Coordinates of C-alpha atoms in Angstrom, one line a residue:
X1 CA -126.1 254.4 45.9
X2 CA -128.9 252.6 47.1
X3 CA -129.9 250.4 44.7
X4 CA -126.6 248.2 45.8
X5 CA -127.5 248.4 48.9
X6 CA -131.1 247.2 48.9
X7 CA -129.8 244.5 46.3
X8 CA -127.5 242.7 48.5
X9 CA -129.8 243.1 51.5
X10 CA -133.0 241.3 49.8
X11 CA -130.6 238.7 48.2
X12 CA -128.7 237.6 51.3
X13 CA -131.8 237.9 53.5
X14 CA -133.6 235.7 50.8
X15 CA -130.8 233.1 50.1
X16 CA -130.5 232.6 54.4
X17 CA -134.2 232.2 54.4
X18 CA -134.4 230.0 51.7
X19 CA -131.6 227.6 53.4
X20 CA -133.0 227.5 56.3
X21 CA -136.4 226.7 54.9
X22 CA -135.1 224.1 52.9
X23 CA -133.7 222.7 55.3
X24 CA -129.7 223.3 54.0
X25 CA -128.8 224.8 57.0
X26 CA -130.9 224.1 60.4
X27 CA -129.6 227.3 63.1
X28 CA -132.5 226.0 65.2
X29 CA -131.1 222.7 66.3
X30 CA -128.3 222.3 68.8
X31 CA -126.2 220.3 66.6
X32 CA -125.6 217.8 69.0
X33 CA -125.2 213.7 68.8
X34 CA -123.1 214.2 65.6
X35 CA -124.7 217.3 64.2
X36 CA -121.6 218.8 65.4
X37 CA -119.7 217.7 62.3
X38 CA -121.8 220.2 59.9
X39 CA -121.2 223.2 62.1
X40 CA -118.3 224.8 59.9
X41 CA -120.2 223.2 56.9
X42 CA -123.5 225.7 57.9
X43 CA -121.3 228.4 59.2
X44 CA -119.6 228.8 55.5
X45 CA -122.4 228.2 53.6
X46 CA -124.1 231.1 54.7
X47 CA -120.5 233.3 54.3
X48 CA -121.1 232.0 51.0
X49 CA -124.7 233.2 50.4
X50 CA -123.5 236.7 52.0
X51 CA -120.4 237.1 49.9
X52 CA -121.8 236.4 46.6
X53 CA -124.9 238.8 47.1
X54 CA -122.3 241.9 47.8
X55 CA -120.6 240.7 44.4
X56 CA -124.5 241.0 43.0
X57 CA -125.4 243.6 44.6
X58 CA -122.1 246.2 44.2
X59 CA -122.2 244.8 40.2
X60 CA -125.5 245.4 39.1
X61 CA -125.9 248.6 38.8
X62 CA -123.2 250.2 36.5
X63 CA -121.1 253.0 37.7
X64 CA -120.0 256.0 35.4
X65 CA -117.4 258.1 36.8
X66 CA -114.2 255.8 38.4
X67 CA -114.4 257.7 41.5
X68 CA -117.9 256.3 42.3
X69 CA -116.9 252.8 41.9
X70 CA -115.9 252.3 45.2
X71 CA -119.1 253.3 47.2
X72 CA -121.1 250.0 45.3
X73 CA -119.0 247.7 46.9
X74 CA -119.1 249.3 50.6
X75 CA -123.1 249.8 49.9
X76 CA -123.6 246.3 49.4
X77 CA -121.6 244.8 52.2
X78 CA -123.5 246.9 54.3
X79 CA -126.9 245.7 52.7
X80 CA -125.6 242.3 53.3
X81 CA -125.7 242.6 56.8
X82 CA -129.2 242.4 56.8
X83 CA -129.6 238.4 57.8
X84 CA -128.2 239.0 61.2
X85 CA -131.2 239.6 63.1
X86 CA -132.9 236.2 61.0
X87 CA -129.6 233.7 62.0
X88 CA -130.1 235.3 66.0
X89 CA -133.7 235.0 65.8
X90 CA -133.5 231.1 64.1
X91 CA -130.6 230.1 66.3
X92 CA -129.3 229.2 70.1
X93 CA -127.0 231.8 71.8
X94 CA -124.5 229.6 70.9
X95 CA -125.0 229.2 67.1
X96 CA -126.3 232.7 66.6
X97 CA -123.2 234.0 67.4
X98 CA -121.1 231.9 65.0
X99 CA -123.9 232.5 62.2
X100 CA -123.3 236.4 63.0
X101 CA -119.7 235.8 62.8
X102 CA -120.5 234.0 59.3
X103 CA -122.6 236.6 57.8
X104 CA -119.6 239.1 58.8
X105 CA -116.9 237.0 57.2
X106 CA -119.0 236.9 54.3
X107 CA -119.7 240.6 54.1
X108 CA -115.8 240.9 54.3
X109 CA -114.3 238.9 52.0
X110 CA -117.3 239.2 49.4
X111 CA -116.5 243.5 49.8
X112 CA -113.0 242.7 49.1
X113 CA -113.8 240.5 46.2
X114 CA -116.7 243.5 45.3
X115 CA -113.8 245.7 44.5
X116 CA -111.6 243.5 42.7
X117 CA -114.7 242.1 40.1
X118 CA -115.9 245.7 39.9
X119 CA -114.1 246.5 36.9
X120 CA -115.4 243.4 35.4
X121 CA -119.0 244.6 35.7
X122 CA -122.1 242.7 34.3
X123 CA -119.9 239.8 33.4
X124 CA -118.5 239.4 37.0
X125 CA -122.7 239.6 37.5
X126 CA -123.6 236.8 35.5
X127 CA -120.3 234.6 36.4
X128 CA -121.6 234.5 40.1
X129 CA -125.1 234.3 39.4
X130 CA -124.4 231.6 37.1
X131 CA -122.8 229.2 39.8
X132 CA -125.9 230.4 42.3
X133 CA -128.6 229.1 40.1
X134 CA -126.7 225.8 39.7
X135 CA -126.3 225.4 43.7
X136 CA -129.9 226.2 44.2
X137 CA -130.5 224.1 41.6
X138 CA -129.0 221.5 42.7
X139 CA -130.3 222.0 46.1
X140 CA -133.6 221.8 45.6
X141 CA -133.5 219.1 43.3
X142 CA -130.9 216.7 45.9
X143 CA -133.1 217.9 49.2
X144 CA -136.4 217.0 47.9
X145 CA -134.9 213.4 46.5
X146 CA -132.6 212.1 49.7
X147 CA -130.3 213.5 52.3
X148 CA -128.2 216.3 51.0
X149 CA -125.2 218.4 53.0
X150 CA -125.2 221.8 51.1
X151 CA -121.5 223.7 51.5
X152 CA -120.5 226.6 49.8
X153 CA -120.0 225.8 46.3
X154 CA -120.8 222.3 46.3
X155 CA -124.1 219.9 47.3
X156 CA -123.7 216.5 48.4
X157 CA -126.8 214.1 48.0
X158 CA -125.1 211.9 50.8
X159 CA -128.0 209.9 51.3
X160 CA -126.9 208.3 47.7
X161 CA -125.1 205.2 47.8
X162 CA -124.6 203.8 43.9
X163 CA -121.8 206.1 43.8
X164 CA -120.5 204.9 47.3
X165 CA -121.0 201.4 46.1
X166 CA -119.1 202.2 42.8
X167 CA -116.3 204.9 43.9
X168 CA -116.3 204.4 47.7
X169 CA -113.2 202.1 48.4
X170 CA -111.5 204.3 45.8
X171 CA -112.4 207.7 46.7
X172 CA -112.9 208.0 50.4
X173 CA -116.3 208.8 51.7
X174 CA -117.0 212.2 50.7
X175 CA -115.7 212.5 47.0
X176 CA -117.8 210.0 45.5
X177 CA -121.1 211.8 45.9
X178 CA -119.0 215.6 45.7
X179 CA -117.9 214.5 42.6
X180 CA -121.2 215.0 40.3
X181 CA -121.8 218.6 41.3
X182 CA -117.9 219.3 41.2
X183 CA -117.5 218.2 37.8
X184 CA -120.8 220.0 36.8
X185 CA -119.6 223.2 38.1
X186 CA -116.0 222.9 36.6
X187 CA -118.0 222.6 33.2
X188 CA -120.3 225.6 34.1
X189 CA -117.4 227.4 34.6
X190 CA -115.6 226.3 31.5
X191 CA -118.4 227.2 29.7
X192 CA -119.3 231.1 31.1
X193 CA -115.5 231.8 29.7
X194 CA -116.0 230.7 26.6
X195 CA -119.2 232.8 26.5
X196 CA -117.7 235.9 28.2
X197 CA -114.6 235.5 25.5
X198 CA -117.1 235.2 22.7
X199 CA -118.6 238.2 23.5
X200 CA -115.5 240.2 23.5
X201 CA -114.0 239.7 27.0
X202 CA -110.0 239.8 27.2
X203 CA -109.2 235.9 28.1
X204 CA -108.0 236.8 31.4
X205 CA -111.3 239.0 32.0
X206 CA -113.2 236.3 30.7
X207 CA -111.6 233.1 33.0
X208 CA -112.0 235.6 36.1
X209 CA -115.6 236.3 36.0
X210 CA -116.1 232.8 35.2
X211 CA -114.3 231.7 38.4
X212 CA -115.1 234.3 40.5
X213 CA -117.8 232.6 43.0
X214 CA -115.7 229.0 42.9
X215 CA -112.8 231.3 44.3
X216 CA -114.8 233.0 46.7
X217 CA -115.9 229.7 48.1
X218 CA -112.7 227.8 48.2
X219 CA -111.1 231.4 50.3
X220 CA -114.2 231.0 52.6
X221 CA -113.9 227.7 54.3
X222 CA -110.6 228.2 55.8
X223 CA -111.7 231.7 56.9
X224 CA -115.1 230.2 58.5
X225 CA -113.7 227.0 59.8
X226 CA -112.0 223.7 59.1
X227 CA -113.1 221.1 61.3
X228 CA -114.8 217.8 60.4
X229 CA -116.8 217.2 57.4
X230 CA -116.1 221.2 56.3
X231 CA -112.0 220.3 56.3
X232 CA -112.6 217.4 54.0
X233 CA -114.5 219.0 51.7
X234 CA -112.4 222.4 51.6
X235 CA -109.8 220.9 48.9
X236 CA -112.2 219.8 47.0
X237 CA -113.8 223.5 46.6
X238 CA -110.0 224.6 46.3
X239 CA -109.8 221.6 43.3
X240 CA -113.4 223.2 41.2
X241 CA -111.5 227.0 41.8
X242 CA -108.1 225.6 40.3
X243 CA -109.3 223.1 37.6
X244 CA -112.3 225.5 36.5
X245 CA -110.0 227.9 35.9
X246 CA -107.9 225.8 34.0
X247 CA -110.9 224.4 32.0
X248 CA -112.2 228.1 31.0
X249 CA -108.3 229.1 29.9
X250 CA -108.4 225.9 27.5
X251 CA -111.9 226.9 26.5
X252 CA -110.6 230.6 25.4
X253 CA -107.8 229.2 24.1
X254 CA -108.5 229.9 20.7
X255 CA -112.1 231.8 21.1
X256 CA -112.4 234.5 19.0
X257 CA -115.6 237.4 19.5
X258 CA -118.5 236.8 17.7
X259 CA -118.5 238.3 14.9
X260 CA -122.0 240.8 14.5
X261 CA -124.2 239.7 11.4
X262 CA -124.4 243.2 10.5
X263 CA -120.6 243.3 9.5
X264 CA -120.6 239.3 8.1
X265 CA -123.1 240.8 5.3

């Protein structure tokens, strides 16, 4: 079972690299004179980035025989231990260690979720990916455009301030410029179950692959770490988890499978 293994380990290493490039997480500074406050928010991001690539990696390549289907899982959190020497080599004693300890709570709670999706397959595939493509997306797009704090499962373009301006004295100081990517996401996810239930998913297979990486984000920031700007935006994750799922169980409410053209005619 290589081919889970290698996955995971070339996704996680790329998706670490690639925040630290961008600049969405920055292991080389000391994260001092108010740097402090995105510690956790670093430190779960990259669980994040670990976790979802064992989901990739133990789901992409189909298993056969039920008694092989729980080596994928274990292959990939293995692979996805591969970013450990990158977070040491980019970081201080100090932050290293808490990045190693982030890549590990990843690898953990993305085997555990590994073997709970597994059954789900290439739909539990495509429900992650899905939400990975629209964080990078956004990523890119926020970074490039004004001052952006990237946690797992949601961006912030902070540096915004029509939305502060508008929903500020109503919202608090984090929510307003949350809110676009959290409402984008709850549709995204409202949207793969529809999909997955048109294609002949069960409803209940169908809402869980769609909500499968907002869960594993929302279960990650209290295992990483709660303090400061990470703590306020944890319910918030916990709010796209509970009201995406609620969204994709109203959008397969009354899905029925597509039904082939070849038996239409």
């Amino acid at each position: 079972m290589a081919a889970p293994l290698v996955t995971a380990a070339v996704l996680a290493t790329a998706m670490v690299g690639l925040a630290e490039l961008t600049d969405a997480t920055t292991l080389d500074e000391s994260f001092e004179a108010g740097g402090e406050r995105v510690i956790d928010v670093q430190m779960t991001l990259i669980a994040y980035l670990c976790a979802t690539a064992v989901v990739i990696g133990a789901t992409a390549v189909p298993t056969g025989r039920r008694a092989l289907r729980r080596i994928p899982p274990v292959a990939a959190a293995v692979g996805a231990l591969a970013p450990i020497p990158l977070v040491n080599g980019r970081a201080t004693e100090y932050i290293g260690g808490l990045a190693t300890d982030a890549v590990l709570a990843g690898v953990i709670v993305g085997g555990i979720a590994a073997f709970l999706l597994g059954p789900l397959g290439v739909r539990a595939l495509i429900g992650v990916a899905s939400h990975l493509v629209l964080l990078w997306v956004a990523t890119l797009a926020f970074i490039g455009w004004t001052e952006t704090v990237v946690y797992a499962g949601l961006v912030q373009p902070i540096g915004t301030t029509v939305l502060d301006d508008l929903l500020g004295d109503a919202l608090g100081y984090h929510l307003p410029t949350l809110l676009p990517y959290a409402l984008v996401a709850v549709a995204v996810t409202a949207a793969l179950g529809y999909w997955f239930a048109r294609r002949g998913a069960s409803r209940g297979t169908a809402v869980l692959a769609a909500t499968a990486a907002p869960i594993l984000a929302a279960v990650l920031y209290p295992v990483v770490g709660m303090d400061l700007w990470n703590g306020k935006t944890a319910p918030v994750a916990a709010g796209v988890a509970v009201i995406g799922a609620l969204a994709a169980l109203a959008a397969t409410a009354r899905t029925k499978p597509a039904v082939p053209a070849a038996r239409r005619s």
